[in-house]
Coordinates of C-alpha atoms in Angstrom, one line a residue:
M301 CA 121.0 147.5 166.5
T302 CA 124.3 148.8 166.4
Q303 CA 125.1 152.1 164.3
E304 CA 126.9 150.1 161.7
E305 CA 123.9 147.9 161.2
D306 CA 121.9 150.9 161.0
V307 CA 123.4 152.5 158.4
L308 CA 123.4 149.5 156.3
S309 CA 119.9 148.7 156.8
S310 CA 119.4 152.6 155.8
S311 CA 121.4 151.8 152.7
V312 CA 119.5 149.2 151.4
S313 CA 116.1 150.8 152.2
K314 CA 117.2 153.7 149.7
A315 CA 118.6 151.6 146.9
A316 CA 117.1 150.3 144.3
A317 CA 120.0 149.0 142.3
L318 CA 123.7 149.5 142.0
P319 CA 124.4 152.8 140.1
D320 CA 125.5 152.6 136.4
I321 CA 128.5 154.8 137.1
S322 CA 131.4 154.7 139.0
P323 CA 131.5 156.5 142.5
K324 CA 133.0 159.6 143.0
V325 CA 136.3 159.9 144.7
E326 CA 135.3 162.2 147.1
D327 CA 132.2 159.9 148.4
L328 CA 134.8 157.2 148.7
K329 CA 137.2 159.3 150.9
A330 CA 134.0 160.6 153.0
S331 CA 132.8 157.2 153.5
N332 CA 136.4 156.1 154.0
K333 CA 136.9 159.0 156.8
A334 CA 133.4 157.9 158.7
G335 CA 134.4 154.6 158.7
R336 CA 131.6 153.0 157.0
A337 CA 133.3 150.3 154.9
Y338 CA 131.0 148.5 151.9
R339 CA 129.7 145.1 153.1
H340 CA 129.0 142.2 150.6
T341 CA 125.5 141.7 151.6
F342 CA 124.5 144.9 149.6
P343 CA 121.8 143.6 147.5
V344 CA 122.6 143.8 143.7
H345 CA 119.5 142.3 142.0
T346 CA 116.7 144.5 143.1
K347 CA 114.2 144.1 140.4
S348 CA 112.8 141.9 137.1
K349 CA 114.9 143.2 134.2
P350 CA 115.2 141.7 130.6
S351 CA 118.3 141.1 128.5
P352 CA 118.9 144.2 126.4
L353 CA 118.4 142.0 123.1
S354 CA 115.2 140.5 124.2
K355 CA 111.8 141.5 122.4
E356 CA 110.4 142.9 125.5
A357 CA 113.5 145.1 126.5
P358 CA 113.2 149.1 126.0
P359 CA 114.9 150.1 122.9
E360 CA 118.3 150.1 122.6
S361 CA 120.9 151.9 120.0
Y362 CA 122.9 149.2 118.0
R363 CA 125.5 152.0 116.6
G364 CA 128.3 149.6 117.8
F365 CA 127.0 147.1 115.6
V366 CA 126.3 149.2 113.2
N367 CA 129.8 150.5 113.1
L368 CA 131.5 146.9 113.4
G369 CA 129.4 145.9 110.3
M370 CA 130.7 149.3 108.5
L371 CA 134.0 148.2 109.3
L372 CA 133.5 144.4 108.2
L373 CA 132.0 145.7 105.2
F374 CA 135.1 148.0 104.3
G375 CA 137.5 145.4 105.3
N376 CA 135.9 143.2 102.9
N377 CA 135.7 145.5 100.0
V378 CA 139.1 146.8 100.4
R379 CA 140.1 142.9 100.0
L380 CA 138.0 142.8 97.0
I381 CA 139.5 146.0 95.3
I382 CA 143.1 144.4 95.8
E383 CA 142.1 141.4 94.5
N384 CA 140.5 142.3 91.8
Y385 CA 143.3 145.0 90.9
Q386 CA 145.8 141.9 91.1
K387 CA 143.9 140.0 88.9
Y388 CA 142.4 141.7 86.4
G389 CA 144.4 145.3 86.6
I390 CA 143.1 148.5 85.3
L391 CA 140.2 147.7 83.2
I392 CA 138.4 151.1 82.7
S393 CA 138.1 152.6 79.0
L394 CA 136.9 155.8 77.7
P395 CA 133.0 155.6 78.0
G396 CA 131.8 154.9 74.8
S397 CA 134.6 153.9 72.9
R398 CA 134.0 150.4 72.3
I399 CA 130.3 151.5 70.7
S400 CA 130.2 151.6 67.0
R401 CA 129.3 154.8 65.1
E402 CA 126.1 153.5 63.9
D403 CA 124.8 152.7 67.3
W404 CA 125.4 156.4 68.5
I405 CA 123.7 157.5 65.2
L406 CA 120.6 155.1 65.3
T407 CA 120.4 155.8 69.1
G408 CA 120.0 159.7 68.6
L409 CA 117.7 159.0 65.7
A410 CA 115.7 156.9 68.1
H411 CA 115.3 159.6 71.0
I412 CA 115.1 162.6 68.6
L413 CA 111.6 161.2 67.1
L414 CA 110.1 160.4 70.1
P415 CA 109.1 163.7 71.2
L416 CA 107.3 163.7 67.7
H417 CA 104.7 161.3 69.3
V418 CA 104.2 163.8 72.1
I419 CA 103.5 166.7 69.6
V420 CA 101.1 164.6 67.7
S421 CA 99.3 163.8 70.8
F422 CA 99.1 167.6 72.0
L423 CA 97.6 168.3 68.3
V424 CA 95.0 165.5 68.4
E425 CA 93.9 167.3 71.7
R426 CA 93.8 170.6 70.5
L427 CA 91.8 169.4 67.8
A428 CA 89.5 167.7 70.0
K429 CA 89.2 171.2 71.9
K430 CA 87.6 172.6 69.2
W431 CA 84.9 170.3 68.4
A432 CA 84.4 169.8 72.4
T433 CA 83.6 173.6 72.3
G434 CA 81.0 172.9 69.2
L435 CA 79.5 170.0 70.9
R436 CA 79.1 171.8 74.4
K437 CA 77.5 174.7 72.4
R438 CA 75.0 172.2 70.9
L439 CA 74.1 170.5 73.8
S440 CA 73.7 174.1 75.6
D441 CA 71.5 175.2 72.5
T442 CA 68.0 174.5 73.3
S443 CA 65.1 177.0 72.5
D444 CA 62.1 177.0 74.8
D445 CA 60.1 177.4 72.2
Q446 CA 60.7 173.9 70.6
D447 CA 58.5 171.1 70.9
P448 CA 59.5 169.4 74.2
K449 CA 60.1 165.9 72.3
Q450 CA 61.8 167.4 69.7
R451 CA 64.0 169.2 72.1
L452 CA 64.5 165.8 73.9
K453 CA 65.2 164.0 70.6
D454 CA 67.9 166.9 69.5
A455 CA 69.5 166.8 72.9
Q456 CA 69.8 162.6 72.6
K457 CA 71.4 163.1 69.2
A458 CA 74.0 165.7 70.5
E459 CA 74.8 163.3 73.5
A460 CA 75.3 160.5 71.3
A461 CA 77.6 162.3 69.0
A462 CA 79.5 163.5 71.9
K463 CA 80.1 160.0 73.1
R464 CA 81.3 158.6 69.7
F465 CA 83.2 161.7 69.7
Q466 CA 84.9 160.7 73.0
S467 CA 85.4 157.1 71.9
V468 CA 87.2 158.6 68.6
V469 CA 89.7 160.8 70.3
G470 CA 90.4 157.9 72.8
W471 CA 91.3 155.3 69.8
V472 CA 93.4 158.0 68.1
H473 CA 95.3 158.4 71.3
T474 CA 95.6 154.6 71.9
F475 CA 97.1 154.6 68.5
V476 CA 99.9 157.2 69.3
V477 CA 100.6 155.4 72.5
I478 CA 101.1 152.1 70.9
T479 CA 103.2 153.6 68.5
I480 CA 105.7 155.5 71.4
L481 CA 106.4 152.1 72.5
A482 CA 106.5 150.4 69.3
W483 CA 109.2 152.9 67.7
P484 CA 112.1 152.3 70.3
S485 CA 111.0 148.4 70.6
Y486 CA 112.1 148.1 66.8
M487 CA 114.9 150.3 66.9
S488 CA 116.4 148.3 69.9
Y489 CA 115.6 144.7 68.9
Y490 CA 116.4 144.9 64.9
K491 CA 119.1 148.5 64.3
I492 CA 120.8 148.9 67.4
Y493 CA 123.5 146.5 68.5
H494 CA 124.5 147.7 72.3
P495 CA 122.4 146.9 74.9
F496 CA 123.1 149.8 77.1
L497 CA 121.9 152.2 74.3
S498 CA 119.0 150.1 73.4
M499 CA 118.1 150.4 77.1
T500 CA 118.4 154.1 77.2
C501 CA 115.9 154.3 74.3
L502 CA 113.3 152.0 75.6
I503 CA 113.3 153.5 79.0
N504 CA 112.9 157.0 77.2
G505 CA 110.1 155.5 75.2
T506 CA 108.5 153.9 78.6
I507 CA 108.3 157.5 80.1
M508 CA 106.7 158.7 77.2
F509 CA 104.3 155.9 77.0
F510 CA 103.2 156.6 80.7
K511 CA 103.2 160.1 80.4
T512 CA 101.3 160.3 76.9
T513 CA 98.8 157.7 78.5
S514 CA 98.0 160.2 81.5
Y515 CA 97.8 163.0 79.4
A516 CA 95.2 161.0 77.2
L517 CA 93.0 159.8 80.2
V518 CA 92.8 163.4 82.2
H519 CA 91.8 165.0 79.1
Q520 CA 89.3 162.4 78.3
D521 CA 87.6 163.5 81.7
L522 CA 88.1 166.9 81.8
R523 CA 86.7 167.0 78.0
A524 CA 83.7 165.0 79.1
A525 CA 83.1 167.2 82.2
F526 CA 83.4 170.3 79.8
I527 CA 81.0 168.9 77.1
F528 CA 78.5 168.0 79.4
N529 CA 79.0 171.2 81.5
Q530 CA 79.7 169.4 85.1
P531 CA 81.1 171.5 87.4
E532 CA 84.4 170.3 89.2
E533 CA 82.9 169.8 92.5
T534 CA 81.0 167.0 91.3
F535 CA 84.3 165.0 91.5
H536 CA 85.5 166.4 94.7
H537 CA 84.5 163.2 96.5
L538 CA 87.1 161.2 94.6
A539 CA 89.7 162.9 97.2
R540 CA 88.4 160.5 99.9
V541 CA 88.5 157.5 97.5
H542 CA 92.1 158.5 96.2
H543 CA 93.6 158.7 100.1
G544 CA 91.4 156.4 101.6
N545 CA 92.5 153.4 99.1
S546 CA 96.2 154.7 99.5
T547 CA 98.2 151.4 100.8
S548 CA 101.1 153.6 101.8
S549 CA 100.1 154.3 105.3
N550 CA 102.3 151.5 106.5
T551 CA 105.1 153.7 107.7
T552 CA 104.5 156.5 110.5
V553 CA 105.7 159.2 107.7
S554 CA 103.7 158.2 105.0
A555 CA 100.5 157.6 107.4
N556 CA 100.8 161.3 108.7
A557 CA 101.0 162.5 105.2
E558 CA 98.0 160.7 104.0
K559 CA 96.0 162.1 106.9
D560 CA 97.4 165.4 106.3
E561 CA 95.9 165.3 102.7
I562 CA 92.7 164.2 103.7
K563 CA 92.1 167.0 106.1
D564 CA 93.1 169.6 103.4
E565 CA 90.8 170.7 100.9
V566 CA 91.2 169.2 97.1
F567 CA 93.8 171.1 95.1
Q568 CA 92.4 173.6 93.1
Y569 CA 94.1 173.9 89.4
E570 CA 95.2 177.2 88.7
V571 CA 94.5 176.5 84.7
H572 CA 90.9 174.9 83.5
Y573 CA 89.9 172.9 80.6
P574 CA 90.4 174.2 77.7
D575 CA 92.5 176.7 78.5
N576 CA 95.2 174.2 79.3
V577 CA 95.3 173.0 76.0
T578 CA 98.6 174.6 75.0
F579 CA 102.1 173.5 73.8
P580 CA 103.7 175.2 77.1
N581 CA 101.4 173.1 79.2
M582 CA 102.3 170.3 77.4
A583 CA 106.1 170.9 77.5
Y584 CA 106.0 171.2 81.0
F585 CA 104.4 167.9 81.8
W586 CA 106.6 166.4 79.5
L587 CA 109.7 167.8 81.4
A588 CA 108.3 167.4 84.7
P589 CA 109.8 164.8 86.8
T590 CA 106.2 163.0 87.3
L591 CA 103.9 160.8 85.1
C592 CA 100.8 161.8 86.1
Y593 CA 99.3 164.8 84.4
Q594 CA 97.6 167.6 85.7
P595 CA 96.5 171.0 84.4
S596 CA 98.9 173.0 87.1
Y597 CA 101.0 171.5 89.8
P598 CA 102.5 172.9 93.0
R599 CA 105.3 175.2 91.9
T600 CA 108.1 176.9 94.3
K601 CA 109.0 180.3 93.8
V602 CA 112.8 180.4 94.4
F603 CA 115.5 178.8 92.2
R604 CA 118.3 177.8 94.6
K605 CA 121.3 177.6 92.6
S606 CA 123.4 175.7 95.2
F607 CA 121.1 173.3 95.7
F608 CA 120.9 172.5 91.9
L609 CA 124.7 172.7 91.3
K610 CA 124.9 169.9 94.5
R611 CA 122.3 167.6 92.9
S612 CA 124.1 167.8 89.4
L613 CA 127.5 167.2 90.8
E614 CA 126.0 164.1 92.6
F615 CA 124.3 163.0 89.3
L616 CA 127.6 163.4 87.4
T617 CA 129.9 161.3 90.3
C618 CA 127.1 158.8 90.9
I619 CA 126.9 158.3 86.8
G620 CA 131.3 157.9 86.8
M621 CA 130.8 155.6 90.2
M622 CA 128.1 153.2 88.5
Y623 CA 130.4 153.3 85.2
F624 CA 133.6 152.0 87.4
L625 CA 131.7 149.4 89.0
I626 CA 130.3 147.9 85.9
E627 CA 133.6 147.9 84.0
Q628 CA 135.8 146.8 86.6
Y629 CA 133.5 144.5 89.1
A630 CA 130.7 143.4 87.5
T631 CA 131.9 142.7 83.8
P632 CA 134.7 140.5 84.6
T633 CA 132.5 138.5 86.9
L634 CA 130.0 137.9 84.5
Q635 CA 132.5 136.7 82.0
N636 CA 133.9 134.1 84.5
S637 CA 130.3 132.8 85.0
I638 CA 129.7 131.9 81.4
R639 CA 131.5 128.4 81.3
A640 CA 129.8 127.4 84.9
V641 CA 126.3 128.3 83.1
D642 CA 127.5 126.3 80.2
H643 CA 128.1 123.0 82.7
L644 CA 125.3 123.6 84.8
D645 CA 127.8 124.0 87.6
F646 CA 125.0 125.3 90.0
G647 CA 127.8 125.4 92.9
T648 CA 129.9 127.6 90.9
M649 CA 126.7 129.7 89.8
L650 CA 125.8 130.5 93.0
E651 CA 129.3 131.4 94.0
R652 CA 129.1 133.8 91.1
I653 CA 126.1 135.0 92.0
L654 CA 126.8 135.7 95.5
K655 CA 129.8 137.7 94.4
L656 CA 128.0 139.8 92.0
S657 CA 125.3 140.6 94.5
T658 CA 127.9 142.8 96.3
T659 CA 128.5 144.7 93.0
S660 CA 125.1 144.7 91.9
V661 CA 123.6 146.1 95.5
L662 CA 126.1 149.0 95.2
I663 CA 125.0 149.4 91.4
W664 CA 121.4 149.6 92.2
L665 CA 121.9 151.9 95.1
L666 CA 123.5 154.4 93.3
M667 CA 121.1 154.1 90.3
F668 CA 118.2 154.7 92.8
Y669 CA 120.1 157.8 94.6
T670 CA 121.1 158.9 91.0
F671 CA 118.0 159.4 89.5
F672 CA 115.3 159.4 92.3
H673 CA 117.6 161.9 94.3
A674 CA 119.9 163.8 92.7
A675 CA 118.4 163.5 89.0
F676 CA 114.6 164.4 89.9
N677 CA 115.4 166.9 92.6
G678 CA 117.7 169.1 90.2
L679 CA 115.1 168.6 87.5
A680 CA 112.2 169.7 89.9
E681 CA 114.2 172.7 91.2
L682 CA 115.0 173.7 87.1
L683 CA 111.4 173.6 86.7
Y684 CA 110.2 174.9 90.2
F685 CA 108.5 171.5 90.4
G686 CA 106.9 171.6 94.1
D687 CA 106.0 167.8 94.9
R688 CA 109.2 166.0 95.2
C689 CA 108.3 163.0 97.0
F690 CA 109.8 160.8 94.8
Y691 CA 110.2 158.1 97.0
L692 CA 109.6 157.1 101.0
A693 CA 111.8 155.2 103.4
W694 CA 111.5 151.9 101.2
W695 CA 114.9 150.6 102.7
N696 CA 112.6 149.7 106.0
A697 CA 110.1 148.0 104.1
G698 CA 108.8 145.1 106.4
S699 CA 107.2 143.4 103.3
V700 CA 107.5 143.1 99.5
A701 CA 104.0 144.8 99.0
M702 CA 105.2 147.5 101.1
Y703 CA 108.7 148.3 99.4
W704 CA 106.6 148.3 95.6
R705 CA 104.6 151.0 97.4
L706 CA 107.3 153.2 98.7
W707 CA 110.4 152.8 96.1
N708 CA 108.9 154.4 93.2
K709 CA 106.4 157.0 93.7
P710 CA 106.1 158.4 90.1
I711 CA 105.2 154.6 88.8
Y712 CA 103.1 154.0 92.0
T713 CA 100.8 156.9 91.8
F714 CA 100.6 156.5 88.1
F715 CA 98.9 152.8 88.5
K716 CA 96.9 153.6 91.3
R717 CA 95.5 156.8 89.7
H718 CA 95.1 155.3 86.3
V719 CA 94.7 151.6 86.6
Y720 CA 93.8 150.5 90.3
L721 CA 91.5 152.9 91.3
P722 CA 89.5 152.7 87.9
L723 CA 89.1 149.2 88.4
V724 CA 88.7 148.8 91.6
T725 CA 85.8 151.9 91.8
R726 CA 83.9 149.8 88.8
G727 CA 83.6 146.5 90.9
V728 CA 87.0 144.6 90.2
S729 CA 88.4 143.1 93.2
P730 CA 91.5 144.8 94.7
W731 CA 93.4 141.4 94.3
M732 CA 92.5 141.1 90.4
A733 CA 93.5 144.9 90.2
S734 CA 96.6 144.4 91.6
L735 CA 97.3 141.0 89.5
A736 CA 96.8 143.6 86.6
I737 CA 99.1 146.3 87.4
F738 CA 101.8 143.6 88.3
S739 CA 101.0 142.0 84.8
V740 CA 101.5 145.3 83.1
S741 CA 104.7 146.1 85.0
A742 CA 105.9 142.5 84.4
I743 CA 105.5 143.0 80.6
M744 CA 107.5 146.4 80.7
H745 CA 110.2 145.0 82.6
E746 CA 110.7 142.3 80.0
I747 CA 110.4 144.9 77.3
V748 CA 113.0 147.2 78.6
V749 CA 115.4 144.3 79.7
G750 CA 114.7 141.8 77.2
L751 CA 114.8 143.3 74.0
P752 CA 117.9 145.2 74.1
T753 CA 119.7 142.2 74.9
H754 CA 118.0 140.3 72.1
T755 CA 116.6 137.5 74.8
L756 CA 113.1 137.4 75.3
Y757 CA 113.0 134.5 77.4
G758 CA 110.8 136.1 80.4
Y759 CA 113.2 136.2 83.0
A760 CA 112.5 139.8 84.0
F761 CA 108.6 139.2 83.3
G762 CA 109.0 135.8 85.9
G763 CA 110.9 138.0 88.7
M764 CA 108.5 140.7 88.6
F765 CA 105.5 138.2 88.5
F766 CA 107.2 136.5 91.2
Q767 CA 106.6 139.4 93.6
I768 CA 102.8 138.1 93.9
P769 CA 104.1 135.0 95.8
L770 CA 106.5 136.7 97.8
I771 CA 103.7 139.4 98.8
A772 CA 101.1 136.8 99.7
I773 CA 104.3 135.3 102.3
T774 CA 105.5 138.6 103.7
R775 CA 102.1 140.1 104.2
P776 CA 101.2 137.7 107.3
L777 CA 104.7 138.5 108.9
E778 CA 103.8 142.2 108.4
K779 CA 100.7 141.6 110.6
W780 CA 102.3 139.2 112.8
R781 CA 105.3 141.4 113.9
G782 CA 104.4 144.9 112.8
A783 CA 104.6 147.0 109.7
G784 CA 108.5 147.3 110.3
T785 CA 109.2 143.6 111.1
G786 CA 112.8 142.8 110.6
L787 CA 112.3 139.5 109.1
G788 CA 110.3 140.6 106.4
N789 CA 112.5 143.2 105.6
M790 CA 115.2 140.5 105.4
I791 CA 113.4 138.8 103.0
F792 CA 112.9 141.6 101.0
W793 CA 116.6 142.4 100.8
V794 CA 117.7 138.5 100.1
S795 CA 114.7 138.0 97.3
F796 CA 115.1 141.2 95.5
T797 CA 118.8 142.6 95.9
I798 CA 120.7 139.8 97.0
L799 CA 119.6 136.8 94.6
G800 CA 117.0 138.3 92.4
Q801 CA 118.8 141.1 90.4
P802 CA 122.4 139.0 90.3
A803 CA 120.7 136.0 88.8
C804 CA 118.6 138.1 86.3
A805 CA 121.9 140.0 85.1
L806 CA 123.8 136.5 84.7
L807 CA 121.2 134.9 82.7
Y808 CA 120.5 137.9 80.3
Y809 CA 124.2 138.3 80.1
Y810 CA 125.0 134.6 79.1
H811 CA 122.2 134.6 76.6
W812 CA 122.9 137.9 74.9
T813 CA 126.6 137.0 74.6
K814 CA 125.8 133.6 73.2
R815 CA 123.4 135.0 70.7
S816 CA 125.3 138.4 70.0
I817 CA 129.2 136.6 69.5
G818 CA 128.9 133.1 69.9
A819 CA 130.7 130.7 72.3
A820 CA 134.0 131.3 70.7
A821 CA 134.2 135.1 71.1
D822 CA 135.6 137.2 73.5
P823 CA 133.3 138.5 76.0
G824 CA 135.3 141.3 77.1
E825 CA 134.6 143.0 73.7
L826 CA 131.1 144.0 74.8

């Protein structure tokens, strides 16, 4: 073997593959001086490797594709902005200038009277506290000198009286809760003309409805434990039920959080019944960014002024951006869709829906950030409210079910605490409990959207109820391809934000236009 062949053989044995970087200039010069020219026989295929885009390939960064997508999205949106300006000019007007004075007054009246229902609920609970104290004393006052049969009979009478009392208080709270939702519903459907103002009344009423329901249910249990002298430790086993039934553990972040919660001790209330039945306690819950009542909450100790100002600025900026998108882009698209719906031109309707989807997705994302991040965090900072998990990473949801568990944590926690777990622990199947939750949610969506537009055709109800078959479709994908499946995530985005929301917006706008102003009226006056 010659010296040159020996060098080549040594190079082959040491090299596993060609280097990923170019050789240094110094190495090339040294090889040239030594007379060791590169040979074409050098092996370049040395081991089995998958293509970078294959499933079996190691994880890769796709930042370049993300940058390309962002550039294409930016370019397309700039084109739409230019096209919109050339076609319509500037459509922005002073916010509220097209709303009648009567609507403003009626809307203010509806909002002002809503807190009165909350005050009534507090007064009912304060009165119930006095009666509960008397019943507790009556149950505990048993004399040892008394005849055992008589003592047992008196105890049974006192227990029956306590149960009747609990039932009466529960029905009074039920009436108050119904009136909380009935009042803004009446004002929105019969008195207030503008749908946006009506919707603000109903959203406020819906929030108060959930809060007052939680306030009544929690006090019902606290009052029963107080009357029958049951220690809090009796209910500590429910921590395992609550966290063990949590379905938000499909993501890594939420799974770790749930494990930490299970390991931690049960949160100890700083205030106990009946000391929590005070107006400041009720007022704090009324303002706090949560729908679930507790006698006390985790609290922060420092108010960060810069944090609060940033969230406030973000809130105002996002509100302005949403108003701009609605007035300048969404409204003209909806106006130009009325004729297509009249003639059932499905091709044009689909084109309008797809065009509207770009604007609706942006508005929806801005709405999410405005309220769930900026507003809720700003309010929490102002109130020193500690638990700020208002949402989880819903944008990575691999199924529709995971999305509903992650995107609106206050609502999810409310239904889990006050509907799902109470039903399941009483023997109702999880499927039926979930069906009950989606039924209530569908009714609430129809109320919030259908009443302001005076179009109770069930589009919002059907859209929410349609989530049940979508969950059934995407759940096997989640099991097959994993929690973060891209296919399930794509189905979620297409069904919910690209086709679902624009289609519902188009139908409600069409029916409201036809009902409120007639076919010959100009929709631009809305």
